[in-house]
PDB file of C-alpha atoms in Angstrom:
ATOM      1  CA  MET U 460      -7.332 -44.738 -14.635  1.00  0.00           C
ATOM      2  CA  THR U 461      -9.143 -47.003 -17.084  1.00  0.00           C
ATOM      3  CA  SER U 462     -10.017 -50.500 -15.889  1.00  0.00           C
ATOM      4  CA  GLU U 463      -8.814 -52.007 -19.179  1.00  0.00           C
ATOM      5  CA  ILE U 464      -5.188 -53.104 -18.957  1.00  0.00           C
ATOM      6  CA  THR U 465      -2.848 -55.248 -21.048  1.00  0.00           C
ATOM      7  CA  LEU U 466      -0.854 -58.267 -19.937  1.00  0.00           C
ATOM      8  CA  PHE U 467       2.302 -58.528 -22.073  1.00  0.00           C
ATOM      9  CA  VAL U 468       3.624 -62.078 -21.762  1.00  0.00           C
ATOM     10  CA  ASN U 469       6.790 -63.933 -22.692  1.00  0.00           C
ATOM     11  CA  PRO U 470       5.750 -67.602 -22.473  1.00  0.00           C
ATOM     12  CA  THR U 471       9.362 -68.831 -22.594  1.00  0.00           C
ATOM     13  CA  ALA U 472      10.755 -66.659 -19.767  1.00  0.00           C
ATOM     14  CA  GLY U 473      12.448 -68.633 -17.002  1.00  0.00           C
ATOM     15  CA  ARG U 474      12.015 -71.961 -18.844  1.00  0.00           C
ATOM     16  CA  GLY U 475       8.248 -71.604 -19.087  1.00  0.00           C
ATOM     17  CA  ARG U 476       7.626 -69.591 -15.923  1.00  0.00           C
ATOM     18  CA  GLY U 477       6.261 -66.752 -18.066  1.00  0.00           C
ATOM     19  CA  ALA U 478       3.364 -68.846 -19.364  1.00  0.00           C
ATOM     20  CA  ARG U 479       2.638 -70.291 -15.927  1.00  0.00           C
ATOM     21  CA  ALA U 480       2.849 -66.886 -14.250  1.00  0.00           C
ATOM     22  CA  ALA U 481       0.385 -65.252 -16.640  1.00  0.00           C
ATOM     23  CA  GLN U 482      -2.544 -67.217 -15.216  1.00  0.00           C
ATOM     24  CA  PRO U 483      -2.308 -66.235 -11.513  1.00  0.00           C
ATOM     25  CA  ALA U 484      -1.362 -62.692 -12.519  1.00  0.00           C
ATOM     26  CA  ALA U 485      -4.411 -62.303 -14.757  1.00  0.00           C
ATOM     27  CA  ARG U 486      -6.657 -63.911 -12.147  1.00  0.00           C
ATOM     28  CA  THR U 487      -5.443 -61.527  -9.428  1.00  0.00           C
ATOM     29  CA  LEU U 488      -5.952 -58.487 -11.650  1.00  0.00           C
ATOM     30  CA  ARG U 489      -9.431 -59.596 -12.761  1.00  0.00           C
ATOM     31  CA  ASN U 490     -10.444 -60.315  -9.175  1.00  0.00           C
ATOM     32  CA  ALA U 491      -9.400 -56.738  -8.399  1.00  0.00           C
ATOM     33  CA  GLY U 492     -11.909 -55.503 -10.986  1.00  0.00           C
ATOM     34  CA  PHE U 493      -9.723 -54.937 -14.036  1.00  0.00           C
ATOM     35  CA  SER U 494     -10.472 -56.009 -17.586  1.00  0.00           C
ATOM     36  CA  VAL U 495      -7.347 -57.839 -18.745  1.00  0.00           C
ATOM     37  CA  ARG U 496      -6.298 -58.383 -22.335  1.00  0.00           C
ATOM     38  CA  THR U 497      -3.308 -60.677 -22.939  1.00  0.00           C
ATOM     39  CA  ILE U 498      -0.924 -60.210 -25.850  1.00  0.00           C
ATOM     40  CA  LEU U 499       1.865 -62.476 -27.078  1.00  0.00           C
ATOM     41  CA  GLY U 500       4.104 -62.261 -30.097  1.00  0.00           C
ATOM     42  CA  GLU U 501       5.443 -64.680 -32.657  1.00  0.00           C
ATOM     43  CA  ASP U 502       8.894 -63.152 -32.152  1.00  0.00           C
ATOM     44  CA  SER U 503      10.417 -60.041 -30.564  1.00  0.00           C
ATOM     45  CA  PRO U 504       9.513 -57.601 -33.391  1.00  0.00           C
ATOM     46  CA  ASP U 505       5.935 -58.896 -33.475  1.00  0.00           C
ATOM     47  CA  ALA U 506       5.629 -58.717 -29.687  1.00  0.00           C
ATOM     48  CA  LEU U 507       6.909 -55.132 -29.667  1.00  0.00           C
ATOM     49  CA  ARG U 508       4.502 -54.166 -32.445  1.00  0.00           C
ATOM     50  CA  ARG U 509       1.562 -55.570 -30.467  1.00  0.00           C
ATOM     51  CA  ALA U 510       2.683 -53.818 -27.277  1.00  0.00           C
ATOM     52  CA  ARG U 511       2.996 -50.498 -29.095  1.00  0.00           C
ATOM     53  CA  GLU U 512      -0.452 -50.966 -30.596  1.00  0.00           C
ATOM     54  CA  ALA U 513      -1.904 -51.536 -27.120  1.00  0.00           C
ATOM     55  CA  VAL U 514      -0.219 -48.406 -25.790  1.00  0.00           C
ATOM     56  CA  GLY U 515      -1.340 -46.396 -28.808  1.00  0.00           C
ATOM     57  CA  ALA U 516      -4.913 -47.603 -28.335  1.00  0.00           C
ATOM     58  CA  GLY U 517      -4.944 -46.192 -24.794  1.00  0.00           C
ATOM     59  CA  THR U 518      -4.546 -49.208 -22.535  1.00  0.00           C
ATOM     60  CA  GLY U 519      -4.607 -48.235 -18.866  1.00  0.00           C
ATOM     61  CA  ALA U 520      -1.309 -50.027 -18.210  1.00  0.00           C
ATOM     62  CA  LEU U 521       1.113 -52.404 -19.862  1.00  0.00           C
ATOM     63  CA  ILE U 522       1.907 -55.251 -17.470  1.00  0.00           C
ATOM     64  CA  ALA U 523       5.041 -57.156 -18.526  1.00  0.00           C
ATOM     65  CA  VAL U 524       5.248 -60.813 -17.418  1.00  0.00           C
ATOM     66  CA  GLY U 525       8.686 -62.248 -18.055  1.00  0.00           C
ATOM     67  CA  GLY U 526      12.360 -61.552 -17.577  1.00  0.00           C
ATOM     68  CA  ASP U 527      14.632 -58.654 -18.424  1.00  0.00           C
ATOM     69  CA  GLY U 528      14.361 -59.358 -22.155  1.00  0.00           C
ATOM     70  CA  LEU U 529      10.616 -58.770 -22.098  1.00  0.00           C
ATOM     71  CA  MET U 530      11.034 -55.778 -19.783  1.00  0.00           C
ATOM     72  CA  SER U 531      13.350 -54.310 -22.409  1.00  0.00           C
ATOM     73  CA  LEU U 532      10.675 -54.731 -25.085  1.00  0.00           C
ATOM     74  CA  ALA U 533       8.053 -53.237 -22.782  1.00  0.00           C
ATOM     75  CA  LEU U 534      10.238 -50.182 -22.170  1.00  0.00           C
ATOM     76  CA  GLN U 535      10.458 -49.567 -25.920  1.00  0.00           C
ATOM     77  CA  ALA U 536       6.652 -49.468 -26.004  1.00  0.00           C
ATOM     78  CA  VAL U 537       5.924 -47.239 -22.978  1.00  0.00           C
ATOM     79  CA  ALA U 538       8.946 -44.920 -22.664  1.00  0.00           C
ATOM     80  CA  GLY U 539       8.004 -41.323 -23.279  1.00  0.00           C
ATOM     81  CA  THR U 540       4.259 -42.071 -23.046  1.00  0.00           C
ATOM     82  CA  PRO U 541       1.771 -41.591 -20.187  1.00  0.00           C
ATOM     83  CA  THR U 542       1.063 -45.346 -20.066  1.00  0.00           C
ATOM     84  CA  PRO U 543       2.395 -46.851 -16.821  1.00  0.00           C
ATOM     85  CA  LEU U 544       4.405 -50.066 -16.743  1.00  0.00           C
ATOM     86  CA  GLY U 545       3.697 -52.948 -14.391  1.00  0.00           C
ATOM     87  CA  VAL U 546       6.461 -55.487 -13.759  1.00  0.00           C
ATOM     88  CA  ILE U 547       5.839 -59.162 -12.978  1.00  0.00           C
ATOM     89  CA  ALA U 548       9.359 -60.573 -12.934  1.00  0.00           C
ATOM     90  CA  VAL U 549       9.557 -64.307 -13.562  1.00  0.00           C
ATOM     91  CA  GLY U 550      12.704 -64.585 -15.672  1.00  0.00           C
ATOM     92  CA  THR U 551      16.239 -65.655 -14.836  1.00  0.00           C
ATOM     93  CA  GLY U 552      17.932 -62.323 -14.095  1.00  0.00           C
ATOM     94  CA  ASN U 553      15.091 -59.940 -13.138  1.00  0.00           C
ATOM     95  CA  ASP U 554      17.472 -57.040 -12.583  1.00  0.00           C
ATOM     96  CA  PHE U 555      14.995 -54.332 -13.573  1.00  0.00           C
ATOM     97  CA  ALA U 556      12.498 -55.540 -10.952  1.00  0.00           C
ATOM     98  CA  ARG U 557      15.317 -55.950  -8.422  1.00  0.00           C
ATOM     99  CA  SER U 558      16.323 -52.312  -8.913  1.00  0.00           C
ATOM    100  CA  LEU U 559      12.728 -51.290  -8.194  1.00  0.00           C
ATOM    101  CA  GLY U 560      12.404 -53.441  -5.070  1.00  0.00           C
ATOM    102  CA  LEU U 561       9.589 -55.487  -6.640  1.00  0.00           C
ATOM    103  CA  PRO U 562       8.752 -59.169  -5.993  1.00  0.00           C
ATOM    104  CA  LEU U 563      10.715 -61.778  -7.920  1.00  0.00           C
ATOM    105  CA  ARG U 564       9.050 -64.977  -9.209  1.00  0.00           C
ATOM    106  CA  ASP U 565       5.864 -64.322  -7.222  1.00  0.00           C
ATOM    107  CA  PRO U 566       3.306 -63.382  -9.891  1.00  0.00           C
ATOM    108  CA  ALA U 567       0.240 -63.276  -7.653  1.00  0.00           C
ATOM    109  CA  ARG U 568       1.920 -60.934  -5.157  1.00  0.00           C
ATOM    110  CA  ALA U 569       3.351 -58.741  -7.903  1.00  0.00           C
ATOM    111  CA  ALA U 570      -0.051 -58.513  -9.588  1.00  0.00           C
ATOM    112  CA  GLY U 571      -1.647 -57.616  -6.265  1.00  0.00           C
ATOM    113  CA  LEU U 572       0.791 -54.738  -5.822  1.00  0.00           C
ATOM    114  CA  ILE U 573       0.072 -53.574  -9.369  1.00  0.00           C
ATOM    115  CA  ALA U 574      -3.688 -53.658  -8.723  1.00  0.00           C
ATOM    116  CA  ALA U 575      -3.237 -51.601  -5.551  1.00  0.00           C
ATOM    117  CA  ALA U 576      -1.011 -49.123  -7.411  1.00  0.00           C
ATOM    118  CA  LEU U 577      -3.584 -48.771 -10.197  1.00  0.00           C
ATOM    119  CA  ARG U 578      -6.397 -48.156  -7.723  1.00  0.00           C
ATOM    120  CA  GLY U 579      -4.339 -45.681  -5.710  1.00  0.00           C
ATOM    121  CA  GLY U 580      -2.617 -43.993  -8.627  1.00  0.00           C
ATOM    122  CA  THR U 581       0.819 -44.963  -7.278  1.00  0.00           C
ATOM    123  CA  VAL U 582       3.050 -44.366 -10.282  1.00  0.00           C
ATOM    124  CA  ARG U 583       6.752 -43.728  -9.786  1.00  0.00           C
ATOM    125  CA  ARG U 584       8.481 -41.792 -12.534  1.00  0.00           C
ATOM    126  CA  ILE U 585      11.977 -43.124 -13.154  1.00  0.00           C
ATOM    127  CA  ASP U 586      14.817 -42.298 -15.506  1.00  0.00           C
ATOM    128  CA  LEU U 587      15.844 -44.441 -18.442  1.00  0.00           C
ATOM    129  CA  GLY U 588      19.003 -44.631 -20.455  1.00  0.00           C
ATOM    130  CA  ARG U 589      18.782 -44.175 -24.200  1.00  0.00           C
ATOM    131  CA  VAL U 590      21.150 -45.067 -27.020  1.00  0.00           C
ATOM    132  CA  GLY U 591      19.788 -43.729 -30.290  1.00  0.00           C
ATOM    133  CA  GLU U 592      16.176 -44.934 -30.350  1.00  0.00           C
ATOM    134  CA  THR U 593      16.742 -47.764 -27.851  1.00  0.00           C
ATOM    135  CA  TRP U 594      15.803 -47.375 -24.180  1.00  0.00           C
ATOM    136  CA  PHE U 595      17.339 -49.293 -21.283  1.00  0.00           C
ATOM    137  CA  GLY U 596      16.503 -49.563 -17.608  1.00  0.00           C
ATOM    138  CA  THR U 597      19.518 -51.291 -16.051  1.00  0.00           C
ATOM    139  CA  ILE U 598      23.089 -51.305 -17.408  1.00  0.00           C
ATOM    140  CA  LEU U 599      24.866 -50.813 -20.708  1.00  0.00           C
ATOM    141  CA  ALA U 600      27.778 -53.264 -20.676  1.00  0.00           C
ATOM    142  CA  SER U 601      30.942 -53.018 -22.738  1.00  0.00           C
ATOM    143  CA  GLY U 602      34.310 -54.734 -22.578  1.00  0.00           C
ATOM    144  CA  PHE U 603      35.042 -58.033 -20.867  1.00  0.00           C
ATOM    145  CA  ASP U 604      31.369 -58.694 -20.068  1.00  0.00           C
ATOM    146  CA  SER U 605      30.154 -57.868 -23.584  1.00  0.00           C
ATOM    147  CA  ARG U 606      32.896 -60.091 -25.010  1.00  0.00           C
ATOM    148  CA  VAL U 607      31.527 -62.928 -22.869  1.00  0.00           C
ATOM    149  CA  ASN U 608      28.067 -62.245 -24.291  1.00  0.00           C
ATOM    150  CA  ASP U 609      29.393 -62.168 -27.842  1.00  0.00           C
ATOM    151  CA  ARG U 610      31.217 -65.473 -27.388  1.00  0.00           C
ATOM    152  CA  GLY U 611      28.298 -67.125 -25.594  1.00  0.00           C
ATOM    153  CA  ASN U 612      25.884 -66.062 -28.321  1.00  0.00           C
ATOM    154  CA  ARG U 613      28.115 -67.688 -30.946  1.00  0.00           C
ATOM    155  CA  MET U 614      28.213 -71.017 -29.097  1.00  0.00           C
ATOM    156  CA  ARG U 615      25.646 -73.679 -29.963  1.00  0.00           C
ATOM    157  CA  LEU U 616      26.467 -75.941 -27.025  1.00  0.00           C
ATOM    158  CA  PRO U 617      25.999 -76.297 -24.165  1.00  0.00           C
ATOM    159  CA  VAL U 618      22.539 -74.801 -23.676  1.00  0.00           C
ATOM    160  CA  GLY U 619      21.497 -72.480 -20.848  1.00  0.00           C
ATOM    161  CA  ARG U 620      23.621 -70.310 -18.589  1.00  0.00           C
ATOM    162  CA  PHE U 621      26.474 -72.871 -18.533  1.00  0.00           C
ATOM    163  CA  ARG U 622      27.310 -71.725 -22.073  1.00  0.00           C
ATOM    164  CA  TYR U 623      28.125 -68.266 -20.706  1.00  0.00           C
ATOM    165  CA  ASP U 624      30.183 -69.740 -17.879  1.00  0.00           C
ATOM    166  CA  LEU U 625      32.326 -71.458 -20.490  1.00  0.00           C
ATOM    167  CA  ALA U 626      32.459 -68.254 -22.517  1.00  0.00           C
ATOM    168  CA  MET U 627      33.705 -66.404 -19.431  1.00  0.00           C
ATOM    169  CA  LEU U 628      36.487 -68.931 -18.912  1.00  0.00           C
ATOM    170  CA  ALA U 629      37.535 -68.555 -22.543  1.00  0.00           C
ATOM    171  CA  GLU U 630      37.563 -64.752 -22.303  1.00  0.00           C
ATOM    172  CA  LEU U 631      39.579 -64.917 -19.087  1.00  0.00           C
ATOM    173  CA  ALA U 632      42.197 -66.961 -20.922  1.00  0.00           C
ATOM    174  CA  ALA U 633      42.281 -64.316 -23.653  1.00  0.00           C
ATOM    175  CA  LEU U 634      42.111 -61.340 -21.283  1.00  0.00           C
ATOM    176  CA  ARG U 635      43.750 -58.195 -22.622  1.00  0.00           C
ATOM    177  CA  PRO U 636      43.295 -54.479 -21.962  1.00  0.00           C
ATOM    178  CA  ILE U 637      40.914 -52.505 -24.149  1.00  0.00           C
ATOM    179  CA  PRO U 638      41.804 -48.997 -25.372  1.00  0.00           C
ATOM    180  CA  TYR U 639      38.758 -46.855 -24.579  1.00  0.00           C
ATOM    181  CA  ARG U 640      37.869 -43.286 -25.400  1.00  0.00           C
ATOM    182  CA  ILE U 641      35.347 -41.949 -22.877  1.00  0.00           C
ATOM    183  CA  THR U 642      33.625 -38.575 -23.035  1.00  0.00           C
ATOM    184  CA  LEU U 643      31.340 -37.423 -20.226  1.00  0.00           C
ATOM    185  CA  ASP U 644      28.763 -34.675 -20.847  1.00  0.00           C
ATOM    186  CA  GLY U 645      30.541 -33.542 -23.986  1.00  0.00           C
ATOM    187  CA  GLY U 646      33.699 -32.615 -22.090  1.00  0.00           C
ATOM    188  CA  ARG U 647      37.284 -33.712 -22.465  1.00  0.00           C
ATOM    189  CA  THR U 648      37.777 -37.135 -24.030  1.00  0.00           C
ATOM    190  CA  ARG U 649      39.762 -39.520 -21.824  1.00  0.00           C
ATOM    191  CA  GLU U 650      41.865 -42.269 -23.371  1.00  0.00           C
ATOM    192  CA  ILE U 651      42.327 -45.192 -20.992  1.00  0.00           C
ATOM    193  CA  GLU U 652      43.202 -48.883 -20.957  1.00  0.00           C
ATOM    194  CA  ALA U 653      40.385 -50.750 -19.200  1.00  0.00           C
ATOM    195  CA  THR U 654      38.917 -54.192 -18.675  1.00  0.00           C
ATOM    196  CA  LEU U 655      35.324 -53.010 -18.945  1.00  0.00           C
ATOM    197  CA  VAL U 656      33.127 -49.932 -18.748  1.00  0.00           C
ATOM    198  CA  ALA U 657      29.544 -50.239 -17.507  1.00  0.00           C
ATOM    199  CA  VAL U 658      26.995 -47.426 -17.778  1.00  0.00           C
ATOM    200  CA  GLY U 659      24.224 -47.819 -15.224  1.00  0.00           C
ATOM    201  CA  ASN U 660      20.753 -46.361 -15.022  1.00  0.00           C
ATOM    202  CA  GLY U 661      19.979 -49.123 -12.526  1.00  0.00           C
ATOM    203  CA  GLY U 662      22.421 -50.888 -10.243  1.00  0.00           C
ATOM    204  CA  SER U 663      22.649 -54.509 -11.367  1.00  0.00           C
ATOM    205  CA  TYR U 664      22.777 -56.863 -14.321  1.00  0.00           C
ATOM    206  CA  GLY U 665      23.378 -60.566 -14.884  1.00  0.00           C
ATOM    207  CA  GLY U 666      21.031 -61.668 -12.109  1.00  0.00           C
ATOM    208  CA  GLY U 667      22.205 -59.500  -9.222  1.00  0.00           C
ATOM    209  CA  MET U 668      25.714 -58.415 -10.184  1.00  0.00           C
ATOM    210  CA  ARG U 669      25.802 -54.902  -8.695  1.00  0.00           C
ATOM    211  CA  MET U 670      28.279 -53.458 -11.152  1.00  0.00           C
ATOM    212  CA  CYS U 671      26.826 -49.944 -10.749  1.00  0.00           C
ATOM    213  CA  ALA U 672      25.776 -50.397  -7.135  1.00  0.00           C
ATOM    214  CA  GLY U 673      25.375 -46.689  -6.396  1.00  0.00           C
ATOM    215  CA  ALA U 674      23.078 -45.922  -9.340  1.00  0.00           C
ATOM    216  CA  GLU U 675      19.744 -44.252  -8.567  1.00  0.00           C
ATOM    217  CA  LEU U 676      16.747 -44.580 -10.861  1.00  0.00           C
ATOM    218  CA  ASP U 677      15.564 -41.011 -10.402  1.00  0.00           C
ATOM    219  CA  ASP U 678      18.646 -38.785 -10.053  1.00  0.00           C
ATOM    220  CA  GLY U 679      18.906 -37.725 -13.705  1.00  0.00           C
ATOM    221  CA  LEU U 680      22.398 -39.245 -14.019  1.00  0.00           C
ATOM    222  CA  LEU U 681      24.093 -42.367 -15.311  1.00  0.00           C
ATOM    223  CA  ASP U 682      26.706 -44.124 -13.178  1.00  0.00           C
ATOM    224  CA  VAL U 683      29.833 -45.065 -15.126  1.00  0.00           C
ATOM    225  CA  THR U 684      31.840 -47.890 -13.547  1.00  0.00           C
ATOM    226  CA  VAL U 685      35.323 -48.309 -14.999  1.00  0.00           C
ATOM    227  CA  VAL U 686      37.367 -51.410 -14.201  1.00  0.00           C
ATOM    228  CA  ALA U 687      40.900 -50.451 -15.169  1.00  0.00           C
ATOM    229  CA  GLU U 688      43.417 -52.723 -16.856  1.00  0.00           C
ATOM    230  CA  CYS U 689      44.087 -55.733 -14.620  1.00  0.00           C
ATOM    231  CA  ASP U 690      45.444 -59.238 -14.854  1.00  0.00           C
ATOM    232  CA  ARG U 691      43.426 -62.440 -14.509  1.00  0.00           C
ATOM    233  CA  LYS U 692      44.371 -62.912 -10.856  1.00  0.00           C
ATOM    234  CA  THR U 693      43.138 -59.432  -9.925  1.00  0.00           C
ATOM    235  CA  LEU U 694      39.930 -59.786 -11.933  1.00  0.00           C
ATOM    236  CA  LEU U 695      39.134 -63.127 -10.303  1.00  0.00           C
ATOM    237  CA  ARG U 696      39.750 -61.586  -6.885  1.00  0.00           C
ATOM    238  CA  VAL U 697      37.517 -58.594  -7.581  1.00  0.00           C
ATOM    239  CA  PHE U 698      34.718 -60.408  -9.413  1.00  0.00           C
ATOM    240  CA  PRO U 699      32.984 -62.060  -6.401  1.00  0.00           C
ATOM    241  CA  ARG U 700      32.682 -58.633  -4.752  1.00  0.00           C
ATOM    242  CA  VAL U 701      30.406 -57.458  -7.577  1.00  0.00           C
ATOM    243  CA  TYR U 702      27.443 -59.310  -6.044  1.00  0.00           C
ATOM    244  CA  ARG U 703      27.770 -57.203  -2.878  1.00  0.00           C
ATOM    245  CA  GLY U 704      28.735 -53.999  -4.647  1.00  0.00           C
ATOM    246  CA  THR U 705      31.932 -53.785  -2.595  1.00  0.00           C
ATOM    247  CA  HIS U 706      34.122 -53.895  -5.721  1.00  0.00           C
ATOM    248  CA  LEU U 707      33.590 -50.145  -6.044  1.00  0.00           C
ATOM    249  CA  SER U 708      36.165 -49.547  -3.310  1.00  0.00           C
ATOM    250  CA  HIS U 709      38.888 -51.501  -5.138  1.00  0.00           C
ATOM    251  CA  PRO U 710      41.770 -49.300  -6.399  1.00  0.00           C
ATOM    252  CA  ARG U 711      41.327 -50.625  -9.966  1.00  0.00           C
ATOM    253  CA  VAL U 712      37.675 -49.475 -10.027  1.00  0.00           C
ATOM    254  CA  SER U 713      36.446 -45.907 -10.453  1.00  0.00           C
ATOM    255  CA  VAL U 714      32.947 -44.427 -10.688  1.00  0.00           C
ATOM    256  CA  HIS U 715      31.832 -41.325 -12.558  1.00  0.00           C
ATOM    257  CA  ARG U 716      28.390 -39.748 -12.983  1.00  0.00           C
ATOM    258  CA  ALA U 717      27.130 -37.945 -16.054  1.00  0.00           C
ATOM    259  CA  ARG U 718      24.031 -37.107 -18.057  1.00  0.00           C
ATOM    260  CA  SER U 719      25.591 -38.445 -21.255  1.00  0.00           C
ATOM    261  CA  VAL U 720      28.428 -40.880 -21.947  1.00  0.00           C
ATOM    262  CA  GLU U 721      30.243 -41.466 -25.234  1.00  0.00           C
ATOM    263  CA  LEU U 722      32.138 -44.748 -25.456  1.00  0.00           C
ATOM    264  CA  ALA U 723      34.510 -45.821 -28.215  1.00  0.00           C
ATOM    265  CA  ALA U 724      36.715 -48.922 -28.349  1.00  0.00           C
ATOM    266  CA  PRO U 725      37.786 -51.081 -31.308  1.00  0.00           C
ATOM    267  CA  GLY U 726      36.131 -54.476 -31.678  1.00  0.00           C
ATOM    268  CA  ILE U 727      33.811 -54.036 -28.680  1.00  0.00           C
ATOM    269  CA  SER U 728      30.022 -54.418 -28.658  1.00  0.00           C
ATOM    270  CA  GLY U 729      27.561 -52.775 -26.301  1.00  0.00           C
ATOM    271  CA  TYR U 730      24.730 -54.636 -24.556  1.00  0.00           C
ATOM    272  CA  ALA U 731      21.911 -52.895 -22.691  1.00  0.00           C
ATOM    273  CA  ASP U 732      19.443 -54.817 -20.514  1.00  0.00           C
ATOM    274  CA  GLY U 733      21.177 -57.912 -21.896  1.00  0.00           C
ATOM    275  CA  GLU U 734      20.283 -57.066 -25.504  1.00  0.00           C
ATOM    276  CA  ARG U 735      22.945 -56.367 -28.113  1.00  0.00           C
ATOM    277  CA  LEU U 736      23.016 -52.746 -29.271  1.00  0.00           C
ATOM    278  CA  GLY U 737      25.865 -53.059 -31.760  1.00  0.00           C
ATOM    279  CA  PRO U 738      29.512 -52.077 -31.954  1.00  0.00           C
ATOM    280  CA  LEU U 739      31.032 -49.077 -30.217  1.00  0.00           C
ATOM    281  CA  PRO U 740      31.181 -46.105 -30.564  1.00  0.00           C
ATOM    282  CA  LEU U 741      27.872 -45.523 -28.769  1.00  0.00           C
ATOM    283  CA  THR U 742      26.442 -42.572 -26.888  1.00  0.00           C
ATOM    284  CA  ALA U 743      24.143 -43.142 -23.910  1.00  0.00           C
ATOM    285  CA  GLU U 744      22.085 -40.391 -22.342  1.00  0.00           C
ATOM    286  CA  CYS U 745      19.905 -40.285 -19.249  1.00  0.00           C
ATOM    287  CA  VAL U 746      16.296 -39.221 -19.862  1.00  0.00           C
ATOM    288  CA  PRO U 747      14.762 -38.125 -16.527  1.00  0.00           C
ATOM    289  CA  GLY U 748      11.271 -39.386 -15.709  1.00  0.00           C
ATOM    290  CA  ALA U 749      11.020 -41.279 -19.001  1.00  0.00           C
ATOM    291  CA  VAL U 750       8.594 -43.927 -17.727  1.00  0.00           C
ATOM    292  CA  GLY U 751       6.053 -44.389 -14.962  1.00  0.00           C
ATOM    293  CA  VAL U 752       6.257 -47.677 -13.069  1.00  0.00           C
ATOM    294  CA  LEU U 753       3.495 -49.136 -10.905  1.00  0.00           C
ATOM    295  CA  THR U 754       5.137 -49.730  -7.537  1.00  0.00           C
ATOM    296  CA  ALA U 755       4.171 -50.431  -3.972  1.00  0.00           C
ATOM    297  CA  PRO U 756       4.482 -47.646  -1.384  1.00  0.00           C
ATOM    298  CA  GLY U 757       7.938 -47.748   0.162  1.00  0.00           C
ATOM    299  CA  ALA U 758       9.491 -49.823  -2.645  1.00  0.00           C
ATOM    300  CA  ALA U 759      13.280 -49.687  -2.752  1.00  0.00           C
ATOM    301  CA  ARG U 760      14.811 -46.690  -4.476  1.00  0.00           C
ATOM    302  CA  GLY U 761      17.822 -47.601  -6.540  1.00  0.00           C
TER     303      GLY U 761
END
């Protein structure tokens, strides 16, 4: 393993935590004997271009410092390559790091674990989801939750997460069933009325909402959580259980597992790792062992 590694930083993650976290992370890695190069980007396309250039030039590892948005960019750069990914999670949601059992908002500790993994060659190969040319590590959301994202993204005020809280209230008021067509592994197409369909490589999204709580990162399958048609009262009763993953036992919720999932529904967008993919129909597939992640021995598997 080369001693030259790349720190990939989002300075705006977690209201500036990304910029602050880069310093102790780099210091810890340099103290461990690694030569650290830091890259930023003027915007997302520029940041991804720089990350891909670093991977193409043979960096020993790409270490992403930020939230799930930056982790998504990092995955586009390293997926399908031998370059391992290090995760220093300092964003708001941090669901990719949570699925891996890695430290949250503790850059020095996370960097120390990465240094130990680099020295010991501790690289865990995990699956990724893929839609077209886009890779994702956590969950592809569609339905009620993607409608909330769409509405929140259109709102100028208020700023921050409160905007999405208001968007959720507005979507609850307008709640209606969505006619889905779902095809698993190229089999029979099912036509159902549902509130949402989530396709999970990892277990959580939205900062710990365990929508696909049973998903495993290395089983070669995607977990498909279907919340059937329900009224506002039922949805509000089920929603708090998502944080514990106990919603999966509710009679309006079903779980399926497949290597590939085709989703179609009129007027619905798909979001993966919190980033908009575009309108349905979309096809997601699981790619086993698509990326190597630098993890500590005994890190959570999920």
